[in-house]
Amino acid sequence: MTLDHFNFFTEPKTYRMRFLWDDHSWGSKPLSSQCKGPVFFYTGNEGDITLFYNNTGFLTQTLGPQFGALVIFAEHRYYGESMPFGNHSFEGTNAGYLTVEQALADYADLVTLLKANTPGMSSCPVIAFGGSYGGMLAAWMRLKYPNIIQGSLAASAPVAQFYGTGVDPSAFYQIATEDFTNVSASCSRTIEEAFDSMVALGLTKSGRAKIQQDLNLCHPLDSIDDMVTLYSWLNAGFTYMAMTDYPYPADFLQPMPGWPVQVACDRIAAAGSTRRKVSPLEAAREGVAVYYNTTGQAGDCFDIETSISDDLGDEAWGFQACTEMIMPISSNGITDMFLPVPYELRPYAEYCKEEYNVLPRPMWADIHFGGKNIQAGSNIVFSNGQLDPWRAGGILESSGSIVAIIIESGAHHLDLRTPNAKDPQSVVEARNEEVQNIQKWIDEYKP
């Protein structure tokens, strides 16, 4: 694949881009003599493409066979095995080619090349699919390349979570808190008390030793940096649990039971009901273990340096989050259960300069992609789960053929996951509406 799609003066360079090809149903329902069936194209996001293939069963196991489609999963540059400079991809200025625009151009180029060189594909409609950041890419593919993409299903795609869009930065953590409060008000209150206790105890060496004991941490907390890492670890455990609050056991980011928020709150309540008086931190430990230790993967103690998920590309996403993917999120400790942490651009820009030698362009995503103002677009379904904190930055109102679906009791792109008997009726209905729109786009396609 072309490394730089937008500079005509540099010597043309290419890199090896991975994509997954699933044609086991293709040809079973041809659309014409020149089209063996529609093409369903997943716009890979911030991780190894196999992670998303394995967690998008609605596309691979349901829609593909139902429509007789060719299913393609394309890996995003600088993630998984698609490293333009191999092990040196993040050295010096090599990461400069890691942009949304370059990734979208990769996908447009790939589709065009495959259609030109694959018998039975040249006159086929291409529908884009994606979840989370991949959902944003799917939507932007339709907006930027409507000549290539006939329609897009953008699940849990926070396309408006940027500067200049008017989205409340505190809404993300408010939704996460509501997920716990709706299970039990005492549950979110205990978690809030644990955070407050952590701050108070963190002021002294003996207090930090108490934190280590109550949370069963592997290593002592020797510095302010350790305390910041601890907060991020605890915050992430509860936040990602809310985000992936699926009704059945799943291992998308970490292996967890069905309805993990309910399980965590039950464990927090159980910890508080023992004869021995437990601290809020001890109770919170039992709750956050649902995310970090459901299968015993944490071992005998918790290492707060643990990654959110081994399959996500933290280094690449950190770079993107310091360049154009500037998504303000803050907590206030009033409408949420977390510590008050305002989003401040200046210290964040200083961090980006020190860590990646780049400065953020906070307004660029809204300028380039439109944020909420995409009324000129068409043929996009935006689905958002009611339980998903990322709903705060999603498209929540329909306009013309831009369709917004809110999934009651739905978590992060639940609709893209393999249909399950434990799915709430709301996601069944959402998928039916998505199928209707996909069929409509295919029927309207004119090669």
Coordinates of C-alpha atoms in Angstrom, one line a residue:
M1 CA 0.0 0.0 0.0
T2 CA 1.2 3.6 -0.7
L3 CA 2.8 5.1 2.3
D4 CA 2.0 8.7 1.5
H5 CA -1.1 9.4 -0.5
F6 CA -0.9 13.1 -0.5
N7 CA 2.7 14.2 -1.4
F8 CA 3.6 14.0 -5.0
F9 CA 7.3 15.2 -4.5
T10 CA 8.4 12.3 -2.3
E11 CA 9.7 9.1 -3.8
P12 CA 6.8 6.7 -3.9
K13 CA 7.1 4.2 -1.0
T14 CA 4.8 1.3 0.0
Y15 CA 4.2 -0.8 3.0
R16 CA 2.6 -4.2 3.6
M17 CA -1.0 -3.7 4.7
R18 CA -2.8 -6.7 6.2
F19 CA -6.4 -7.5 5.4
L20 CA -8.7 -10.5 6.1
W21 CA -10.7 -12.0 3.2
D22 CA -13.8 -14.1 3.9
D23 CA -15.6 -15.3 0.7
H24 CA -17.2 -18.4 2.0
S25 CA -20.7 -17.0 1.3
W26 CA -19.8 -14.8 -1.7
G27 CA -21.4 -15.9 -4.9
S28 CA -24.4 -17.6 -3.2
K29 CA -26.6 -14.5 -4.0
P30 CA -25.2 -12.7 -7.0
L31 CA -26.6 -9.3 -7.8
S32 CA -25.7 -9.4 -11.5
S33 CA -23.5 -11.1 -14.0
Q34 CA -20.7 -8.8 -13.0
C35 CA -21.3 -8.9 -9.3
K36 CA -21.2 -12.1 -7.2
G37 CA -22.6 -10.3 -4.2
P38 CA -22.2 -7.1 -2.1
V39 CA -18.9 -6.3 -0.4
F40 CA -19.0 -5.7 3.3
F41 CA -15.8 -3.8 4.3
Y42 CA -14.8 -3.4 7.9
T43 CA -12.7 -0.3 8.5
G44 CA -10.1 -1.5 11.0
N45 CA -9.4 0.5 14.1
E46 CA -6.8 0.9 16.8
G47 CA -5.6 -2.7 17.2
D48 CA -4.8 -6.0 15.7
I49 CA -7.4 -6.7 13.0
T50 CA -8.1 -10.2 14.3
L51 CA -9.4 -8.7 17.5
F52 CA -12.2 -7.0 15.6
Y53 CA -12.9 -9.9 13.3
N54 CA -13.4 -12.2 16.3
N55 CA -15.7 -9.7 18.0
T56 CA -17.9 -8.7 15.0
G57 CA -20.0 -11.9 14.5
F58 CA -23.1 -10.0 13.3
L59 CA -21.1 -9.1 10.2
T60 CA -19.1 -12.3 9.7
Q61 CA -21.7 -14.9 10.8
T62 CA -25.0 -13.3 10.1
L63 CA -24.9 -10.5 7.5
G64 CA -22.3 -12.1 5.3
P65 CA -24.3 -15.3 4.7
Q66 CA -27.6 -13.5 4.7
F67 CA -26.6 -11.2 1.9
G68 CA -24.1 -13.6 0.2
A69 CA -21.4 -11.0 0.8
L70 CA -17.7 -10.9 0.4
V71 CA -16.4 -9.8 3.9
I72 CA -13.2 -7.9 4.1
F73 CA -11.5 -6.7 7.3
A74 CA -8.7 -4.1 6.6
E75 CA -6.1 -3.4 9.2
H76 CA -5.3 0.2 10.1
R77 CA -1.8 1.3 9.4
Y78 CA 0.6 1.3 12.4
Y79 CA -1.5 -1.4 14.2
G80 CA -1.3 -5.2 14.3
E81 CA 1.1 -6.4 11.6
S82 CA 0.6 -3.4 9.3
M83 CA 3.7 -1.5 10.4
P84 CA 5.1 0.7 7.7
F85 CA 8.6 0.7 9.2
G86 CA 8.5 -2.6 11.1
N87 CA 9.9 -2.3 14.6
H88 CA 11.1 1.2 13.8
S89 CA 7.7 2.6 13.0
F90 CA 7.6 4.9 16.0
E91 CA 11.2 6.1 15.8
G92 CA 12.1 9.6 14.8
T93 CA 9.5 11.1 12.4
N94 CA 8.4 7.7 11.1
A95 CA 5.0 8.0 12.7
G96 CA 4.2 11.1 10.7
Y97 CA 2.3 9.0 8.2
L98 CA -0.1 7.9 11.0
T99 CA -3.2 10.0 10.3
V100 CA -6.9 9.4 9.8
E101 CA -6.7 10.8 6.3
Q102 CA -3.9 8.4 5.3
A103 CA -5.8 5.4 6.8
L104 CA -9.0 6.4 4.9
A105 CA -7.0 6.7 1.7
D106 CA -5.6 3.2 2.3
Y107 CA -9.1 1.8 2.5
A108 CA -10.3 3.6 -0.6
D109 CA -7.2 2.5 -2.5
L110 CA -7.6 -1.1 -1.3
V111 CA -11.3 -1.3 -2.3
T112 CA -10.5 0.2 -5.7
L113 CA -7.6 -2.2 -6.3
L114 CA -9.6 -5.3 -5.2
K115 CA -12.6 -4.3 -7.4
A116 CA -10.3 -3.9 -10.4
N117 CA -8.5 -7.2 -10.0
T118 CA -11.1 -9.6 -8.6
P119 CA -13.5 -11.3 -11.0
G120 CA -17.1 -10.7 -10.1
M121 CA -16.4 -7.7 -7.9
S122 CA -16.1 -4.7 -10.2
S123 CA -19.8 -3.8 -10.2
C124 CA -20.6 -4.6 -6.6
P125 CA -21.8 -2.1 -3.9
V126 CA -19.5 -1.7 -1.0
I127 CA -20.9 -1.2 2.5
A128 CA -18.6 0.0 5.3
F129 CA -18.8 -1.3 8.8
G130 CA -17.0 -0.3 12.0
G131 CA -17.3 0.0 15.8
S132 CA -15.9 2.7 18.1
Y133 CA -13.0 4.4 16.2
G134 CA -13.6 1.9 13.4
G135 CA -17.2 3.2 13.3
M136 CA -15.9 6.7 13.0
L137 CA -13.8 5.6 10.1
A138 CA -16.8 3.8 8.5
A139 CA -18.9 7.0 8.7
W140 CA -16.0 9.2 7.4
M141 CA -15.5 6.8 4.5
R142 CA -19.0 7.4 3.3
L143 CA -18.6 11.1 3.8
K144 CA -15.2 11.4 2.1
Y145 CA -15.5 8.6 -0.5
P146 CA -19.2 8.3 -1.4
N147 CA -18.1 7.2 -4.9
I148 CA -16.6 4.1 -3.3
I149 CA -18.8 3.4 -0.3
Q150 CA -22.5 3.0 -0.8
G151 CA -23.4 3.2 2.8
S152 CA -22.0 2.7 6.3
L153 CA -23.0 1.2 9.6
A154 CA -21.1 3.2 12.3
A155 CA -21.6 1.5 15.7
S156 CA -20.7 3.4 18.9
A157 CA -18.9 6.0 16.8
P158 CA -18.2 9.2 18.8
V159 CA -17.7 11.4 15.8
A160 CA -18.7 14.5 17.8
Q161 CA -16.4 14.0 20.8
F162 CA -14.1 16.8 19.6
Y163 CA -13.3 20.5 20.2
G164 CA -15.8 22.8 18.6
T165 CA -18.8 20.4 18.6
G166 CA -20.4 21.5 21.8
V167 CA -20.3 18.1 23.4
D168 CA -20.1 18.2 27.2
P169 CA -16.7 16.7 28.2
S170 CA -18.1 15.5 31.5
A171 CA -20.9 13.5 29.9
F172 CA -18.7 10.5 29.4
Y173 CA -18.0 9.8 33.0
Q174 CA -21.5 10.8 34.0
I175 CA -22.9 7.9 31.8
A176 CA -20.3 5.5 33.2
T177 CA -21.4 6.4 36.7
E178 CA -25.1 6.1 35.9
D179 CA -24.4 2.5 34.8
F180 CA -23.3 1.7 38.3
T181 CA -25.8 3.8 40.1
N182 CA -28.7 2.2 38.2
V183 CA -27.6 -1.1 39.6
S184 CA -27.2 0.3 43.1
A185 CA -26.7 3.8 44.4
S186 CA -24.5 2.4 47.2
C187 CA -22.3 0.8 44.6
S188 CA -21.3 4.0 42.9
R189 CA -21.1 5.7 46.3
T190 CA -18.6 3.1 47.6
I191 CA -16.5 3.5 44.5
E192 CA -16.5 7.3 44.9
E193 CA -15.5 6.9 48.6
A194 CA -12.6 4.6 47.5
F195 CA -11.3 7.3 45.1
D196 CA -11.6 9.9 47.9
S197 CA -9.8 7.6 50.4
M198 CA -7.1 7.0 47.9
V199 CA -6.3 10.7 47.7
A200 CA -6.3 11.2 51.4
L201 CA -4.1 8.1 52.1
G202 CA -1.8 8.9 49.3
L203 CA -0.4 11.9 51.1
T204 CA 1.8 9.8 53.4
K205 CA 4.1 6.8 53.1
S206 CA 2.0 4.9 55.7
G207 CA -1.2 5.8 53.8
R208 CA 0.3 4.6 50.5
A209 CA 1.2 1.3 52.2
K210 CA -2.4 1.0 53.4
I211 CA -3.6 1.5 49.8
Q212 CA -1.2 -1.2 48.6
Q213 CA -2.6 -3.6 51.2
D214 CA -6.2 -2.8 50.7
L215 CA -6.0 -3.1 46.9
N216 CA -3.6 -6.0 47.0
L217 CA -1.1 -4.3 44.7
C218 CA 2.1 -6.1 43.6
H219 CA 4.4 -3.1 44.1
P220 CA 4.6 -0.3 46.6
L221 CA 3.5 3.2 45.7
D222 CA 6.6 5.3 46.1
S223 CA 5.9 8.5 44.1
I224 CA 3.2 10.8 42.8
D225 CA 3.6 9.2 39.4
D226 CA 2.7 5.8 41.0
M227 CA -0.4 7.4 42.5
V228 CA -1.4 8.8 39.1
T229 CA -0.8 5.4 37.5
L230 CA -3.0 3.8 40.2
Y231 CA -5.8 6.2 39.6
S232 CA -5.7 5.6 35.8
W233 CA -5.7 1.8 36.4
L234 CA -8.7 1.9 38.8
N235 CA -10.5 4.4 36.7
A236 CA -10.0 2.3 33.5
G237 CA -11.2 -0.8 35.2
F238 CA -14.6 0.6 36.1
T239 CA -14.9 2.7 32.9
Y240 CA -14.2 -0.1 30.5
M241 CA -16.4 -2.4 32.5
A242 CA -19.3 0.0 31.9
M243 CA -18.3 0.4 28.3
T244 CA -18.4 -3.4 27.7
D245 CA -21.3 -4.2 29.9
Y246 CA -22.5 -7.1 27.7
P247 CA -25.4 -9.4 28.8
Y248 CA -23.2 -12.6 28.4
P249 CA -19.6 -13.6 29.2
A250 CA -17.2 -11.9 26.7
D251 CA -13.5 -11.3 26.4
F252 CA -13.3 -8.3 24.0
L253 CA -10.9 -6.3 26.1
Q254 CA -10.6 -8.5 29.2
P255 CA -12.5 -11.7 30.0
M256 CA -15.6 -10.8 32.1
P257 CA -18.9 -12.4 33.1
G258 CA -22.3 -11.3 31.6
W259 CA -23.5 -8.0 33.0
P260 CA -20.2 -7.3 34.7
V261 CA -21.4 -4.0 36.3
Q262 CA -24.0 -6.0 38.1
V263 CA -21.5 -8.6 39.2
A264 CA -19.0 -5.9 40.3
C265 CA -21.7 -4.1 42.4
D266 CA -22.8 -7.5 43.9
R267 CA -19.2 -8.1 45.0
I268 CA -18.8 -4.7 46.4
A269 CA -22.0 -5.1 48.4
A270 CA -20.9 -8.6 49.6
A271 CA -17.5 -7.2 50.7
G272 CA -19.3 -4.6 52.8
S273 CA -21.7 -7.2 54.4
T274 CA -18.9 -9.3 56.1
R275 CA -18.4 -9.3 59.9
R276 CA -15.0 -7.6 59.5
K277 CA -15.4 -3.9 58.6
V278 CA -13.8 -3.4 55.2
S279 CA -12.6 -0.1 53.8
P280 CA -14.0 1.4 50.6
L281 CA -10.7 0.5 48.9
E282 CA -11.1 -3.1 49.8
A283 CA -14.7 -3.2 48.5
A284 CA -13.6 -1.4 45.3
R285 CA -10.8 -4.0 44.9
E286 CA -13.5 -6.8 44.8
G287 CA -15.4 -4.8 42.1
V288 CA -12.5 -3.9 39.8
A289 CA -11.3 -7.5 40.0
V290 CA -14.3 -8.3 37.7
Y291 CA -12.4 -6.4 34.9
Y292 CA -8.8 -7.4 35.8
N293 CA -9.1 -10.8 37.3
T294 CA -12.2 -12.7 36.3
T295 CA -10.2 -15.8 35.2
G296 CA -7.4 -15.3 37.7
Q297 CA -5.2 -13.7 35.0
A298 CA -3.9 -11.1 37.5
G299 CA -2.3 -13.8 39.6
D300 CA -1.7 -13.3 43.4
C301 CA -1.7 -9.5 43.2
F302 CA -2.6 -6.6 40.9
D303 CA 0.0 -5.0 38.7
I304 CA -1.2 -1.4 37.9
E305 CA 1.0 -1.3 34.8
T306 CA -1.4 -3.9 33.2
S307 CA -2.5 -2.9 29.7
I308 CA -6.2 -2.3 29.1
S309 CA -5.9 -5.0 26.4
D310 CA -2.9 -6.7 24.8
D311 CA -4.4 -6.4 21.3
L312 CA -4.9 -2.7 21.3
G313 CA -2.1 -0.5 19.9
D314 CA -1.4 1.9 22.9
E315 CA 1.6 3.5 21.3
A316 CA 0.0 4.3 18.0
W317 CA -3.2 5.5 19.6
G318 CA -1.3 7.7 22.0
F319 CA 0.3 9.4 19.0
Q320 CA -3.1 9.9 17.3
A321 CA -4.6 11.2 20.5
C322 CA -1.8 13.8 20.5
T323 CA -2.2 14.9 16.9
E324 CA -5.7 15.1 15.5
M325 CA -7.9 12.7 17.6
I326 CA -8.2 15.3 20.5
M327 CA -11.3 14.1 22.4
P328 CA -11.9 16.2 25.5
I329 CA -13.1 14.1 28.5
S330 CA -13.3 15.3 32.1
S331 CA -14.7 14.3 35.4
N332 CA -15.9 16.5 38.1
G333 CA -16.7 14.4 41.2
I334 CA -20.2 15.9 41.3
T335 CA -22.2 14.3 38.5
D336 CA -19.8 11.3 38.5
M337 CA -18.1 9.0 41.0
F338 CA -14.6 9.8 39.8
L339 CA -12.0 12.4 41.0
P340 CA -12.3 15.9 39.7
V341 CA -10.0 15.9 36.7
P342 CA -10.7 18.8 34.2
Y343 CA -9.5 18.5 30.7
E344 CA -6.8 21.1 30.1
L345 CA -5.2 21.5 26.7
R346 CA -2.0 23.3 27.6
P347 CA -0.5 20.6 30.0
Y348 CA -1.8 18.0 27.6
A349 CA 0.0 19.7 24.7
E350 CA 3.2 19.8 26.8
Y351 CA 2.9 16.1 27.5
C352 CA 2.5 15.4 23.7
K353 CA 5.5 17.5 22.9
E354 CA 7.6 15.6 25.4
E355 CA 6.3 12.1 24.6
Y356 CA 5.9 12.2 20.8
N357 CA 7.5 15.6 19.8
V358 CA 4.2 16.7 18.3
L359 CA 1.6 19.4 19.2
P360 CA -2.1 18.7 19.0
R361 CA -4.4 20.3 16.5
P362 CA -7.5 20.4 18.6
M363 CA -9.9 21.9 16.1
W364 CA -8.8 19.8 13.0
A365 CA -11.1 16.8 13.4
D366 CA -14.2 19.0 13.6
I367 CA -13.0 21.2 10.7
H368 CA -12.1 18.2 8.5
F369 CA -14.9 15.8 9.3
G370 CA -17.7 18.0 10.5
G371 CA -18.5 16.7 13.9
K372 CA -22.3 16.7 14.3
N373 CA -22.8 18.9 11.2
I374 CA -23.0 16.1 8.6
Q375 CA -26.4 16.8 7.2
A376 CA -24.9 16.8 3.7
G377 CA -24.0 13.2 4.1
S378 CA -26.3 10.2 3.4
N379 CA -26.7 6.5 3.9
I380 CA -25.1 6.2 7.4
V381 CA -26.6 4.4 10.4
F382 CA -25.2 5.5 13.7
S383 CA -26.0 3.1 16.5
N384 CA -25.3 3.9 20.1
G385 CA -25.8 1.8 23.3
Q386 CA -27.6 3.5 26.2
L387 CA -25.0 2.0 28.6
D388 CA -22.0 3.1 26.5
P389 CA -20.1 6.2 27.9
W390 CA -19.1 7.0 24.3
R391 CA -22.7 7.7 23.5
A392 CA -22.0 11.2 24.7
G393 CA -20.1 11.9 21.5
G394 CA -22.4 10.1 19.1
I395 CA -25.0 11.1 16.6
L396 CA -28.2 10.7 18.5
E397 CA -30.8 12.2 16.1
S398 CA -31.8 11.1 12.6
S399 CA -31.7 13.4 9.6
G400 CA -32.8 12.2 6.2
S401 CA -30.9 9.0 5.4
I402 CA -28.6 9.5 8.3
V403 CA -30.3 7.2 10.8
A404 CA -29.6 7.3 14.6
I405 CA -30.5 4.2 16.7
I406 CA -30.3 4.2 20.5
I407 CA -30.1 0.7 21.9
E408 CA -31.6 0.4 25.3
S409 CA -29.5 -1.7 27.7
G410 CA -26.9 -1.8 25.0
A411 CA -23.1 -1.4 25.6
H412 CA -20.2 -0.6 23.2
H413 CA -21.1 -1.7 19.7
L414 CA -23.2 -4.6 21.1
D415 CA -25.1 -4.8 17.8
L416 CA -21.9 -5.8 15.9
R417 CA -21.3 -8.7 18.2
T418 CA -22.5 -12.3 17.4
P419 CA -26.3 -12.5 18.1
N420 CA -26.9 -14.2 21.4
A421 CA -29.9 -15.6 23.1
K422 CA -29.3 -13.3 26.1
D423 CA -29.3 -10.1 23.9
P424 CA -32.0 -7.6 25.0
Q425 CA -34.9 -7.2 22.6
S426 CA -33.6 -3.6 21.8
V427 CA -30.5 -4.9 20.0
V428 CA -32.6 -7.5 18.1
E429 CA -34.7 -4.6 16.8
A430 CA -31.7 -2.4 16.1
R431 CA -30.1 -5.1 14.0
N432 CA -33.4 -5.5 12.0
E433 CA -33.4 -1.8 11.3
E434 CA -29.8 -2.0 10.2
V435 CA -30.5 -4.9 7.9
Q436 CA -33.4 -2.9 6.3
N437 CA -31.1 0.0 5.6
I438 CA -28.3 -2.2 4.2
Q439 CA -30.8 -3.8 1.9
K440 CA -32.1 -0.3 0.8
W441 CA -28.5 0.8 0.0
I442 CA -27.8 -2.3 -2.0
D443 CA -31.1 -1.9 -3.9
E444 CA -30.3 1.8 -4.7
Y445 CA -26.8 1.1 -5.9
K446 CA -26.1 1.9 -9.6
P447 CA -22.6 0.9 -10.8

